[in-house]
Coordinates of C-alpha atoms and ligand atoms in Angstrom, one line a residue:
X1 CA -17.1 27.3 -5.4
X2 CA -19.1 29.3 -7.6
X3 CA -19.7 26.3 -10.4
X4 CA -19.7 23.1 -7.9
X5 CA -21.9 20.3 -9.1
X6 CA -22.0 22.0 -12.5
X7 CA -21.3 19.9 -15.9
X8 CA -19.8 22.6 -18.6
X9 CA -18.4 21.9 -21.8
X10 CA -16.3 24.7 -23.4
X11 CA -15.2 23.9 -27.5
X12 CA -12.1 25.5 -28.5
X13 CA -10.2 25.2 -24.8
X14 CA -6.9 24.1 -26.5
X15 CA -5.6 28.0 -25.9
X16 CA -6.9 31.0 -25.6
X17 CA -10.0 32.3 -24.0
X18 CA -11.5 28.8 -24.1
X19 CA -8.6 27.6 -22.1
X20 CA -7.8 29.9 -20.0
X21 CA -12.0 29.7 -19.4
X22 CA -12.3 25.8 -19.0
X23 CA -9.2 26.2 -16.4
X24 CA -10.7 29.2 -14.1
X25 CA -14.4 27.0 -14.5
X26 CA -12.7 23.8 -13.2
X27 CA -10.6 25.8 -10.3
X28 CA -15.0 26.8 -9.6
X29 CA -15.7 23.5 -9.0
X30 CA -17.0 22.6 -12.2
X31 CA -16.4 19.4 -13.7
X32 CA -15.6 20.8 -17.0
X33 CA -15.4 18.9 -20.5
X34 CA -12.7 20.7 -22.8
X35 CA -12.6 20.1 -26.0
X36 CA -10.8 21.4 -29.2
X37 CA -9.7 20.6 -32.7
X38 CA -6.3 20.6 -31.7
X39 CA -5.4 17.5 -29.3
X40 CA -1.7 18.4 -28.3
X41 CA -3.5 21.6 -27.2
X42 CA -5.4 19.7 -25.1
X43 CA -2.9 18.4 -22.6
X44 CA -1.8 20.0 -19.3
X45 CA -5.0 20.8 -18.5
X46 CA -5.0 18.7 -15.4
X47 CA -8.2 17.8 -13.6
X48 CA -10.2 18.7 -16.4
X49 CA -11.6 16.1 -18.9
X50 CA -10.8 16.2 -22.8
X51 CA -12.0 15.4 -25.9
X52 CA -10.8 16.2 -29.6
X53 CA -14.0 17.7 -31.3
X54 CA -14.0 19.5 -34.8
X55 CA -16.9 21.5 -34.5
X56 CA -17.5 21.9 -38.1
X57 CA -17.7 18.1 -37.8
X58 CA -22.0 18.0 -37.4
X59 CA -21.7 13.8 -37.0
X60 CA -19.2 14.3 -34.4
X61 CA -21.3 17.1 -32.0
X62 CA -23.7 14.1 -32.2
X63 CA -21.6 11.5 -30.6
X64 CA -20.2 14.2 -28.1
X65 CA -23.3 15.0 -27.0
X66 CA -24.5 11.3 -26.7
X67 CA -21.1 10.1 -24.5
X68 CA -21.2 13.5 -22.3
X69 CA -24.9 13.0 -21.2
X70 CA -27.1 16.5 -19.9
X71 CA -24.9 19.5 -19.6
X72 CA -25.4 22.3 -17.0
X73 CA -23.2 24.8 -19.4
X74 CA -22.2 25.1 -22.8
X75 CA -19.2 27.4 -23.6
X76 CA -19.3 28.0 -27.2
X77 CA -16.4 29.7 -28.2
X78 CA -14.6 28.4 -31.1
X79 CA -14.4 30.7 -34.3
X80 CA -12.1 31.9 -36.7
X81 CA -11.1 35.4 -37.8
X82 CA -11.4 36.5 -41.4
X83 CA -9.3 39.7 -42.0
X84 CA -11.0 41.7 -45.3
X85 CA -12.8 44.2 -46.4
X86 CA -15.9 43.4 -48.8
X87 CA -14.3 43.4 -52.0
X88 CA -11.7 40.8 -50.3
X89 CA -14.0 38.5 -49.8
X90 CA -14.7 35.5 -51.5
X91 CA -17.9 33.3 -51.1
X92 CA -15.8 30.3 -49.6
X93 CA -14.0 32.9 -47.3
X94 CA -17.8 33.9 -45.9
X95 CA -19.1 30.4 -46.2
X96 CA -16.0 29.4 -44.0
X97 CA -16.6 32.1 -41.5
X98 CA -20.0 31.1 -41.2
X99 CA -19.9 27.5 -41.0
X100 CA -17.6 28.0 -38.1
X101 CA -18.8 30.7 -35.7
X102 CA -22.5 30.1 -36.3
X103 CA -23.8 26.7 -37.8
X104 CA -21.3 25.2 -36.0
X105 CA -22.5 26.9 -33.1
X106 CA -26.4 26.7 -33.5
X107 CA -26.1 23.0 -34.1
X108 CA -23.6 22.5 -30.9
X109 CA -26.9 24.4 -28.8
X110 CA -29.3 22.4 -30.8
X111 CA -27.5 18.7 -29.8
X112 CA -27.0 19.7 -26.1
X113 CA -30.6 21.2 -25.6
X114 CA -32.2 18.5 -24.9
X115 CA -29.8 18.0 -22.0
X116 CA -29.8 21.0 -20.9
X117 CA -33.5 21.1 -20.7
X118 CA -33.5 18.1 -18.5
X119 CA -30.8 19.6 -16.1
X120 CA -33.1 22.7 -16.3
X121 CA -36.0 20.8 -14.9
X122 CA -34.1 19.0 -11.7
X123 CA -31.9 22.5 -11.3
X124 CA -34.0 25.0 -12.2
X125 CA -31.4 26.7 -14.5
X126 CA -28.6 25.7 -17.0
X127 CA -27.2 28.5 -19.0
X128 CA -25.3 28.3 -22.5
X129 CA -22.3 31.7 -23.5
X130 CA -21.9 31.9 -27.0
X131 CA -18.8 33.9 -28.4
X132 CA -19.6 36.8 -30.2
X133 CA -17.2 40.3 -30.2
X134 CA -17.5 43.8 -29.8
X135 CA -16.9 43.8 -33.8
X136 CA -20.7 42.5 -34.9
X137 CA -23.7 44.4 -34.8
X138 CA -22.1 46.3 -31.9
X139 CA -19.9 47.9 -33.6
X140 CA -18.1 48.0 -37.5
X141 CA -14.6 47.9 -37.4
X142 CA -12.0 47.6 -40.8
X143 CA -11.5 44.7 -42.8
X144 CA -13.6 42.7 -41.1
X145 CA -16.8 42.2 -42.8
X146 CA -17.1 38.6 -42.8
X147 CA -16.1 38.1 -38.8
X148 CA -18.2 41.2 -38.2
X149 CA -21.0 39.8 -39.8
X150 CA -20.5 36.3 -38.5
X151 CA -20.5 37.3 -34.9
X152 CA -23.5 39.3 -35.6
X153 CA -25.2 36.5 -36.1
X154 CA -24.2 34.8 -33.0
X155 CA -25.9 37.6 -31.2
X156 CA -29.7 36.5 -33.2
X157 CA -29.2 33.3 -32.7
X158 CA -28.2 33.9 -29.2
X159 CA -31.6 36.0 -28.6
X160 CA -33.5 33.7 -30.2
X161 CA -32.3 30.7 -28.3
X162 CA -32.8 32.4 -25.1
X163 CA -36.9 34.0 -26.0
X164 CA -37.1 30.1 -27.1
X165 CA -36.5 28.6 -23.5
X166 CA -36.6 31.6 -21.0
X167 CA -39.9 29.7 -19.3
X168 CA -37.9 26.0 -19.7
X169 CA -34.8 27.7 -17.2
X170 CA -32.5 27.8 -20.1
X171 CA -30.3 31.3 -20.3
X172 CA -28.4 32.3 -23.0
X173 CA -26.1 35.1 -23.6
X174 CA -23.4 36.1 -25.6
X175 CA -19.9 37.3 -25.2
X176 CA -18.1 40.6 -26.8
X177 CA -14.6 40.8 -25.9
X178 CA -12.6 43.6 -26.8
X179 CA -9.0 42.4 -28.3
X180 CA -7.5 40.2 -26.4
X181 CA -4.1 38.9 -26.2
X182 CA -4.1 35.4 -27.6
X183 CA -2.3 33.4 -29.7
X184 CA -5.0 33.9 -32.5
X185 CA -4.1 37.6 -32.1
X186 CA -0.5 37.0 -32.2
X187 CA -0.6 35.2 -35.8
X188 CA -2.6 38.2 -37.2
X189 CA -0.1 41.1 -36.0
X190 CA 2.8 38.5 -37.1
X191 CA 1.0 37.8 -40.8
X192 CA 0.9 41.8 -41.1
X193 CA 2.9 43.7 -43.4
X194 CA 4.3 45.6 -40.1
X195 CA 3.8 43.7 -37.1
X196 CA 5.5 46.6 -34.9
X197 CA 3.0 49.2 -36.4
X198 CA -0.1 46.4 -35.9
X199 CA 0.5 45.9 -32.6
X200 CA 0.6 49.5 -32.1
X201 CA -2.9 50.1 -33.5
X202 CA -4.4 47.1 -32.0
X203 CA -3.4 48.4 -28.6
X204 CA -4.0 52.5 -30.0
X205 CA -7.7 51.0 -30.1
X206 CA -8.5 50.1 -26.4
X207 CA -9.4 53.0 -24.5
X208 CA -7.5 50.9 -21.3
X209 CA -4.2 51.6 -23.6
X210 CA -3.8 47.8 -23.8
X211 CA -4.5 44.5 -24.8
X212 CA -7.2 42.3 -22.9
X213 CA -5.4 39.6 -20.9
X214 CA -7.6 35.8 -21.4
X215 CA -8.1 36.4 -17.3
X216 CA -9.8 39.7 -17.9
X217 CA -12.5 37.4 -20.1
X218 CA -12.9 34.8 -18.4
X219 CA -14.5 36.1 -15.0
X220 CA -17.3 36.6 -17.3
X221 CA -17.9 33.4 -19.0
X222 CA -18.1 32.3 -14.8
X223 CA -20.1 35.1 -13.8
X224 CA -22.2 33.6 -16.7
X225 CA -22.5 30.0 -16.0
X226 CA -22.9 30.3 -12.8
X227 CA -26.5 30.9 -10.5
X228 CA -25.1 34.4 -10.1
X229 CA -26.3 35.4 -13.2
X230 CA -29.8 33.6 -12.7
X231 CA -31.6 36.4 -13.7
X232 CA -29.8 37.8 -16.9
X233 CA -30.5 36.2 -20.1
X234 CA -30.6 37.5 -23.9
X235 CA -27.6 39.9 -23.3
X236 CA -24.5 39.8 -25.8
X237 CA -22.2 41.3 -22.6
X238 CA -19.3 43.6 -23.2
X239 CA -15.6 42.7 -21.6
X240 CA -14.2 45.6 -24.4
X241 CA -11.8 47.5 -22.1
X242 CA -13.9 50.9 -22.8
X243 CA -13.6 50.4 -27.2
X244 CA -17.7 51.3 -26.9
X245 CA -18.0 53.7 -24.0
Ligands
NAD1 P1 -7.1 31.1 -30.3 O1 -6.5 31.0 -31.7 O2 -6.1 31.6 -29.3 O3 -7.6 29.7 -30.0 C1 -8.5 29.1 -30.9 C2 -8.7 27.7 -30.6 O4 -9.7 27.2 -31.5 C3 -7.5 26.8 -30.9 O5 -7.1 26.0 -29.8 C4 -7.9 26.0 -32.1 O6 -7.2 24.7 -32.1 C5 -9.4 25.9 -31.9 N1 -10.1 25.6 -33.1 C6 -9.9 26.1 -34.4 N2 -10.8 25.5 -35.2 C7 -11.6 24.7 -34.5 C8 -12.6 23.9 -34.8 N3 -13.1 23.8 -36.1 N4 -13.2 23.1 -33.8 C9 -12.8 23.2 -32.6 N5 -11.8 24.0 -32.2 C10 -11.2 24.7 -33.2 O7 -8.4 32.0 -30.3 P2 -9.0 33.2 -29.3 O8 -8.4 34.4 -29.8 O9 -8.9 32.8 -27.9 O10 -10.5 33.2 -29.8 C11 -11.5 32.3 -29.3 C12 -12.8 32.9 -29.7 O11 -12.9 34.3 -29.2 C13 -13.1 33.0 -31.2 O12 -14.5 32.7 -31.4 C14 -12.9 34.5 -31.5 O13 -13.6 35.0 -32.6 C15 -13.3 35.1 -30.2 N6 -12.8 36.5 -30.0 C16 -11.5 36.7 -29.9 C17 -11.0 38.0 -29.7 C18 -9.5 38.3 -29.6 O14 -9.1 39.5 -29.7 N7 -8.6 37.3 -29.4 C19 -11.9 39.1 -29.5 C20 -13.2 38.8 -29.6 C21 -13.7 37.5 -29.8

């Protein structure tokens, strides 16, 4: 039980990476708090705990924070995808993109700190993952310059946090996945002009020669959380099937 006696809350957990995360945490021993927009995305997860949080909502990270009480680990990975190239772009488009995959973020870390810092003194360690991708300042990819630029971010802020707190036990690190087969990924291939061909070139872009199952991520996010990775913090940690080899 790699994550026994640990408190983790995961945002976004209604499908996806964050679920299929929040369920391998819990099957760790973890008592895990999921959480998502979405509340009929939030049942079946059985032995897990649930709450509907919005995290663009900044009043309501406030009152999750409060009723959960100190966290051991903090999941961050809700975000959105903005498909366009620069001259697509609008400013609400980027403010959007922004709001959601890093203020959103930076003030989720900010309300659970405090937490986390207490955990950190009776544990030694408590260790947040923020969701980033390989397409940031790893590496450009098409059409995707307000994503790209918005999980760029999550990588400075992720740095930051972690040079903040390294001497307080706090680690953070971020997460790059490669493309992975979710149902995020699904509605952009479907919303294509040629969902046969998109497909195709999603897949003609991993080295592996295919998508990234949710299980292939979230041995990571684990790995992360857990004391195994006591002594790695500061890292945005590829899971990219070979796309930056
Ligand atoms: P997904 O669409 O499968 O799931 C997204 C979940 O986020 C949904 O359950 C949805 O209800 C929830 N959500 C949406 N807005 C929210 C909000 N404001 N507050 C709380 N929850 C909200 O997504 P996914 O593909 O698993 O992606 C999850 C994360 O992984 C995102 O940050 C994404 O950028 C990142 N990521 C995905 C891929 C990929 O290829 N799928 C690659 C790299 C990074």
């Amino acid at each position: 039980m790699r994550l026994k006696d640990k408190v983790i809350l995961v945002t976004a957990a209604g499908q996806g990476i964050g679920r299929a995360t929040a369920q391998a945490m819990a099957a760790e021993g973890a008592r895990v708090i999921a959480t998502d927009i979405n509340a009929d995305l939030l049942k079946g997860l059985d032995g897990i705990e649930t709450a509907v949080l919005d995290v663009t909502d900044a009043e309501a990270i406030k009152a999750l924070a409060a009723k959960v009480g100190p966290l051991d680990g903090l999941f961050n990975c809700a975000g959105v995808v903005h498909n366009g190239a620069l001259l697509d772009i609008d400013d609400k488009d980027w403010d959007f993109a922004f709001s959601l995959n890093v203020t959103a973020m930076m003030r989720l870390c900010r309300a659970v700190l405090p937490g986390m810092l207490e955990r950190a003194g009776q544990t030694g360690t408590a260790s947040i993952v923020n969701m980033a991708s390989m397409a940031s300042s790893i590496k450009g990819f098409a059409n995707r310059t307000a994503y790209g630029a918005s999980k760029a971010a999550v990588i400075g802020l992720t740095k930051a946090i972690a040079a903040d707190y390294v001497k307080q036990g706090i680690r953070c690190n971020a997460l790059c996945p490669g493309t992975v087969d979710t149902p995020s990924l699904r509605g952009r291939i479907a919303a294509s002009a040629d969902p046969v061909q998109a497909e195709k070139d999603f897949i003609a872009r991993q080295p592996m020669g295919r998508l990234a199952t949710v299980e292939d991520i979230a041995p990571m996010v684990v790995y992360l959380l857990s004391d195994e990775s006591r002594f790695v913090s500061g890292q945005a940690m590829l899971v990219d099937g070979g796309v930056t080899i």
